[in-house]
Amino acid sequence: QFIREARVLAAVDHPNVLAIYDAGFASGAGMKIEVPYLAMPLIANGDLSSWVLQRGLLDNPLAITLLAGCASGLQALQRAGFVHRDLKPGNILISSGLTPLVADVSAASPVGLPPRPGLVVGSLGYLAPEHIRYGISNEATDLYALGATMYFALTGKAPYQVEPQDLLIWAESATGAPAPHEERATVDLRLSQVIQHALQPVPENRYATMAELIDDCMAIQQGKKPVNALSNRSPLFWGKS
């Protein structure tokens, strides 16, 4: 895992992915074994989970900024040939300038890796149904995890709460989570629609790419509607949630 994380981070140079300064094995007097290390920058505001616990739920402008930035970081990982596989609030760091940084790529896998049924990689509450059922890991599963992460940042909870022994049963009959704006009235309806679209249980009903999600975030920032979230392939287009 250590070597994998170092290789992934070394392959990506992007403002929304945590940088790596150095990696190797340290040894010294009295040490019987070499100790692996990664040298990374210290991020002032910690991770998103700690932010929510200490400062409260995100407001709409910051949530949109973090969502777009994380999607951009995941897009960079994808272009470098990797799927994150374990995106969650604890793996998103926030800089002093409020820039989000995708971190902890120790579970990352190469793009195009064949499905591995029975192998579940990631964190409970942020796993896409198709990953749980079939072992699929791709851009669509990262999109789902990103939607679930921002759902937590806006509502204080993951979109689903399931005991580990019931995970497969849930995945086989998964339905969409309650809309964020229904859980918290101050959430912008347009932002809620973006997150709902990313969290669709059927992967074909989600965003086709991270770029589509980023475009919708930019549209909201410009006072426009998230047209991709409301496209005719989305259940939101038909008035469903």
PDB file of C-alpha atoms in Angstrom, residues 11-169:
ATOM      1  CA  ALA A  11       2.156  10.433 -11.166  1.00  0.00           C
ATOM      2  CA  VAL A  12      -0.244  13.311 -10.479  1.00  0.00           C
ATOM      3  CA  ASP A  13       0.608  17.011 -10.370  1.00  0.00           C
ATOM      4  CA  HIS A  14      -2.640  18.875  -9.705  1.00  0.00           C
ATOM      5  CA  PRO A  15      -3.708  21.636  -7.275  1.00  0.00           C
ATOM      6  CA  ASN A  16      -6.556  19.466  -5.951  1.00  0.00           C
ATOM      7  CA  VAL A  17      -4.465  16.368  -5.222  1.00  0.00           C
ATOM      8  CA  LEU A  18      -2.201  16.248  -2.172  1.00  0.00           C
ATOM      9  CA  ALA A  19       1.410  16.599  -3.270  1.00  0.00           C
ATOM     10  CA  ILE A  20       4.240  14.293  -2.272  1.00  0.00           C
ATOM     11  CA  TYR A  21       7.678  15.744  -1.568  1.00  0.00           C
ATOM     12  CA  ASP A  22       9.599  12.563  -0.934  1.00  0.00           C
ATOM     13  CA  ALA A  23       9.151   8.874  -0.199  1.00  0.00           C
ATOM     14  CA  GLY A  24      11.464   6.149   0.926  1.00  0.00           C
ATOM     15  CA  PHE A  25      12.652   4.025   3.810  1.00  0.00           C
ATOM     16  CA  ALA A  26      14.371   5.506   6.848  1.00  0.00           C
ATOM     17  CA  SER A  27      16.867   3.763   9.076  1.00  0.00           C
ATOM     18  CA  GLY A  28      19.091   4.904  11.885  1.00  0.00           C
ATOM     19  CA  ALA A  29      21.016   3.959  14.969  1.00  0.00           C
ATOM     20  CA  GLY A  30      19.203   1.362  17.018  1.00  0.00           C
ATOM     21  CA  MET A  31      16.633   0.661  14.299  1.00  0.00           C
ATOM     22  CA  LYS A  32      16.429  -3.010  13.361  1.00  0.00           C
ATOM     23  CA  ILE A  33      14.140  -2.424  10.387  1.00  0.00           C
ATOM     24  CA  GLU A  34      13.715   0.274   7.775  1.00  0.00           C
ATOM     25  CA  VAL A  35      10.620   2.410   8.301  1.00  0.00           C
ATOM     26  CA  PRO A  36       8.690   3.623   5.245  1.00  0.00           C
ATOM     27  CA  TYR A  37       7.854   7.314   5.048  1.00  0.00           C
ATOM     28  CA  LEU A  38       5.991   9.803   2.860  1.00  0.00           C
ATOM     29  CA  ALA A  39       6.849  13.508   3.078  1.00  0.00           C
ATOM     30  CA  MET A  40       3.813  15.705   2.359  1.00  0.00           C
ATOM     31  CA  PRO A  41       2.767  19.290   3.076  1.00  0.00           C
ATOM     32  CA  LEU A  42       1.008  20.146   6.321  1.00  0.00           C
ATOM     33  CA  ILE A  43      -2.547  21.227   5.487  1.00  0.00           C
ATOM     34  CA  ALA A  44      -3.823  23.943   7.794  1.00  0.00           C
ATOM     35  CA  ASN A  45      -7.516  23.098   8.106  1.00  0.00           C
ATOM     36  CA  GLY A  46      -7.288  19.318   8.366  1.00  0.00           C
ATOM     37  CA  ASP A  47      -9.821  17.043   6.725  1.00  0.00           C
ATOM     38  CA  LEU A  48     -13.452  17.617   5.793  1.00  0.00           C
ATOM     39  CA  SER A  49     -14.766  15.307   8.510  1.00  0.00           C
ATOM     40  CA  SER A  50     -12.969  17.294  11.209  1.00  0.00           C
ATOM     41  CA  TRP A  51     -14.109  20.572   9.634  1.00  0.00           C
ATOM     42  CA  VAL A  52     -17.772  19.540   9.893  1.00  0.00           C
ATOM     43  CA  LEU A  53     -17.376  18.304  13.467  1.00  0.00           C
ATOM     44  CA  GLN A  54     -15.528  21.409  14.641  1.00  0.00           C
ATOM     45  CA  ARG A  55     -17.040  24.201  12.516  1.00  0.00           C
ATOM     46  CA  GLY A  56     -20.394  22.850  11.436  1.00  0.00           C
ATOM     47  CA  LEU A  57     -22.008  21.949   8.132  1.00  0.00           C
ATOM     48  CA  LEU A  58     -20.815  23.638   4.957  1.00  0.00           C
ATOM     49  CA  ASP A  59     -22.629  26.627   3.515  1.00  0.00           C
ATOM     50  CA  ASN A  60     -23.632  26.502  -0.147  1.00  0.00           C
ATOM     51  CA  PRO A  61     -20.761  28.531  -1.692  1.00  0.00           C
ATOM     52  CA  LEU A  62     -18.044  26.574   0.120  1.00  0.00           C
ATOM     53  CA  ALA A  63     -19.752  23.254  -0.633  1.00  0.00           C
ATOM     54  CA  ILE A  64     -19.854  24.053  -4.359  1.00  0.00           C
ATOM     55  CA  THR A  65     -16.195  25.131  -4.316  1.00  0.00           C
ATOM     56  CA  LEU A  66     -15.098  21.943  -2.545  1.00  0.00           C
ATOM     57  CA  LEU A  67     -17.274  19.737  -4.741  1.00  0.00           C
ATOM     58  CA  ALA A  68     -15.868  21.184  -7.972  1.00  0.00           C
ATOM     59  CA  GLY A  69     -12.294  21.033  -6.664  1.00  0.00           C
ATOM     60  CA  CYS A  70     -12.577  17.422  -5.537  1.00  0.00           C
ATOM     61  CA  ALA A  71     -14.082  16.444  -8.883  1.00  0.00           C
ATOM     62  CA  SER A  72     -11.179  18.151 -10.618  1.00  0.00           C
ATOM     63  CA  GLY A  73      -8.687  16.250  -8.447  1.00  0.00           C
ATOM     64  CA  LEU A  74     -10.411  12.929  -9.134  1.00  0.00           C
ATOM     65  CA  GLN A  75     -10.440  13.774 -12.829  1.00  0.00           C
ATOM     66  CA  ALA A  76      -6.664  14.283 -12.674  1.00  0.00           C
ATOM     67  CA  LEU A  77      -6.245  10.900 -10.984  1.00  0.00           C
ATOM     68  CA  GLN A  78      -8.401   9.332 -13.698  1.00  0.00           C
ATOM     69  CA  ARG A  79      -6.301  10.909 -16.448  1.00  0.00           C
ATOM     70  CA  ALA A  80      -3.156   9.602 -14.745  1.00  0.00           C
ATOM     71  CA  GLY A  81      -4.695   6.131 -14.897  1.00  0.00           C
ATOM     72  CA  PHE A  82      -6.131   5.642 -11.415  1.00  0.00           C
ATOM     73  CA  VAL A  83      -9.455   5.244  -9.613  1.00  0.00           C
ATOM     74  CA  HIS A  84      -9.395   6.487  -6.003  1.00  0.00           C
ATOM     75  CA  ARG A  85     -11.804   3.854  -4.549  1.00  0.00           C
ATOM     76  CA  ASP A  86     -11.914   5.270  -1.003  1.00  0.00           C
ATOM     77  CA  LEU A  87     -13.112   8.859  -1.209  1.00  0.00           C
ATOM     78  CA  LYS A  88     -14.758  10.010   2.028  1.00  0.00           C
ATOM     79  CA  PRO A  89     -14.735  13.130   4.261  1.00  0.00           C
ATOM     80  CA  GLY A  90     -11.577  11.994   6.048  1.00  0.00           C
ATOM     81  CA  ASN A  91      -9.698  11.790   2.744  1.00  0.00           C
ATOM     82  CA  ILE A  92     -10.357  15.362   1.652  1.00  0.00           C
ATOM     83  CA  LEU A  93      -8.052  17.993   3.123  1.00  0.00           C
ATOM     84  CA  ILE A  94      -8.793  21.722   3.137  1.00  0.00           C
ATOM     85  CA  SER A  95      -5.977  24.234   2.719  1.00  0.00           C
ATOM     86  CA  SER A  96      -5.699  27.650   4.352  1.00  0.00           C
ATOM     87  CA  GLY A  97      -7.068  29.107   1.113  1.00  0.00           C
ATOM     88  CA  LEU A  98     -10.047  26.710   1.253  1.00  0.00           C
ATOM     89  CA  THR A  99      -8.760  24.623  -1.626  1.00  0.00           C
ATOM     90  CA  PRO A 100      -9.777  20.953  -1.350  1.00  0.00           C
ATOM     91  CA  LEU A 101      -7.096  18.304  -1.744  1.00  0.00           C
ATOM     92  CA  VAL A 102      -7.885  14.681  -2.528  1.00  0.00           C
ATOM     93  CA  ALA A 103      -5.680  12.566  -0.251  1.00  0.00           C
ATOM     94  CA  ASP A 104      -4.957   8.967   0.823  1.00  0.00           C
ATOM     95  CA  VAL A 105      -4.718   7.120  -2.465  1.00  0.00           C
ATOM     96  CA  SER A 106      -3.488   3.926  -0.794  1.00  0.00           C
ATOM     97  CA  ALA A 107      -6.543   2.043  -2.084  1.00  0.00           C
ATOM     98  CA  ALA A 108      -6.274   3.388  -5.653  1.00  0.00           C
ATOM     99  CA  SER A 109      -6.464   0.948  -8.531  1.00  0.00           C
ATOM    100  CA  PRO A 110      -5.582   1.225 -12.221  1.00  0.00           C
ATOM    101  CA  VAL A 111      -8.300   2.431 -14.571  1.00  0.00           C
ATOM    102  CA  GLY A 112      -9.868  -0.498 -16.421  1.00  0.00           C
ATOM    103  CA  LEU A 113      -9.216  -3.079 -13.728  1.00  0.00           C
ATOM    104  CA  PRO A 114     -11.683  -5.985 -14.235  1.00  0.00           C
ATOM    105  CA  PRO A 115     -14.477  -6.278 -11.646  1.00  0.00           C
ATOM    106  CA  ARG A 116     -13.641  -8.455  -8.654  1.00  0.00           C
ATOM    107  CA  PRO A 117     -16.920  -9.732  -7.175  1.00  0.00           C
ATOM    108  CA  GLY A 118     -16.704 -10.211  -3.428  1.00  0.00           C
ATOM    109  CA  LEU A 119     -13.864  -7.723  -2.961  1.00  0.00           C
ATOM    110  CA  VAL A 120     -15.186  -4.552  -1.300  1.00  0.00           C
ATOM    111  CA  VAL A 121     -12.699  -1.698  -1.027  1.00  0.00           C
ATOM    112  CA  GLY A 122     -13.669   1.592   0.594  1.00  0.00           C
ATOM    113  CA  SER A 123     -15.618   2.952   3.538  1.00  0.00           C
ATOM    114  CA  LEU A 124     -19.118   2.090   4.678  1.00  0.00           C
ATOM    115  CA  GLY A 125     -21.593   4.816   3.762  1.00  0.00           C
ATOM    116  CA  TYR A 126     -19.663   5.959   0.679  1.00  0.00           C
ATOM    117  CA  LEU A 127     -19.627   2.799  -1.449  1.00  0.00           C
ATOM    118  CA  ALA A 128     -21.563   2.651  -4.709  1.00  0.00           C
ATOM    119  CA  PRO A 129     -24.093  -0.199  -4.987  1.00  0.00           C
ATOM    120  CA  GLU A 130     -22.393  -1.724  -8.052  1.00  0.00           C
ATOM    121  CA  HIS A 131     -19.066  -1.885  -6.229  1.00  0.00           C
ATOM    122  CA  ILE A 132     -20.656  -3.785  -3.356  1.00  0.00           C
ATOM    123  CA  ARG A 133     -22.505  -6.163  -5.680  1.00  0.00           C
ATOM    124  CA  TYR A 134     -19.983  -6.754  -8.446  1.00  0.00           C
ATOM    125  CA  GLY A 135     -16.629  -5.348  -7.300  1.00  0.00           C
ATOM    126  CA  ILE A 136     -16.696  -2.616  -9.951  1.00  0.00           C
ATOM    127  CA  SER A 137     -14.317   0.324  -9.448  1.00  0.00           C
ATOM    128  CA  ASN A 138     -14.352   3.126 -12.004  1.00  0.00           C
ATOM    129  CA  GLU A 139     -15.134   6.803 -12.512  1.00  0.00           C
ATOM    130  CA  ALA A 140     -18.813   6.183 -11.746  1.00  0.00           C
ATOM    131  CA  THR A 141     -18.043   4.668  -8.351  1.00  0.00           C
ATOM    132  CA  ASP A 142     -15.755   7.614  -7.517  1.00  0.00           C
ATOM    133  CA  LEU A 143     -18.571   9.954  -8.575  1.00  0.00           C
ATOM    134  CA  TYR A 144     -20.918   8.202  -6.176  1.00  0.00           C
ATOM    135  CA  ALA A 145     -18.409   8.449  -3.338  1.00  0.00           C
ATOM    136  CA  LEU A 146     -17.933  12.159  -4.040  1.00  0.00           C
ATOM    137  CA  GLY A 147     -21.683  12.719  -3.953  1.00  0.00           C
ATOM    138  CA  ALA A 148     -21.924  10.784  -0.685  1.00  0.00           C
ATOM    139  CA  THR A 149     -19.053  12.791   0.799  1.00  0.00           C
ATOM    140  CA  MET A 150     -20.685  16.124  -0.008  1.00  0.00           C
ATOM    141  CA  TYR A 151     -24.013  14.780   1.247  1.00  0.00           C
ATOM    142  CA  PHE A 152     -22.312  14.307   4.615  1.00  0.00           C
ATOM    143  CA  ALA A 153     -20.763  17.786   4.481  1.00  0.00           C
ATOM    144  CA  LEU A 154     -24.209  19.344   3.956  1.00  0.00           C
ATOM    145  CA  THR A 155     -26.395  17.161   6.172  1.00  0.00           C
ATOM    146  CA  GLY A 156     -24.043  15.712   8.778  1.00  0.00           C
ATOM    147  CA  LYS A 157     -24.654  12.099   7.786  1.00  0.00           C
ATOM    148  CA  ALA A 158     -23.870   9.662   5.006  1.00  0.00           C
ATOM    149  CA  PRO A 159     -26.651   9.049   2.464  1.00  0.00           C
ATOM    150  CA  TYR A 160     -27.252   5.576   3.838  1.00  0.00           C
ATOM    151  CA  GLN A 161     -26.675   3.884   7.181  1.00  0.00           C
ATOM    152  CA  VAL A 162     -26.359   0.127   6.877  1.00  0.00           C
ATOM    153  CA  GLU A 163     -24.821  -2.491   9.149  1.00  0.00           C
ATOM    154  CA  PRO A 164     -21.909  -4.339   7.486  1.00  0.00           C
ATOM    155  CA  GLN A 165     -23.783  -7.649   7.475  1.00  0.00           C
ATOM    156  CA  ASP A 166     -26.673  -6.001   5.581  1.00  0.00           C
ATOM    157  CA  LEU A 167     -24.542  -4.221   2.983  1.00  0.00           C
ATOM    158  CA  LEU A 168     -25.159  -6.635   0.110  1.00  0.00           C
ATOM    159  CA  ILE A 169     -28.896  -6.714   0.773  1.00  0.00           C
TER     160      ILE A 169
END
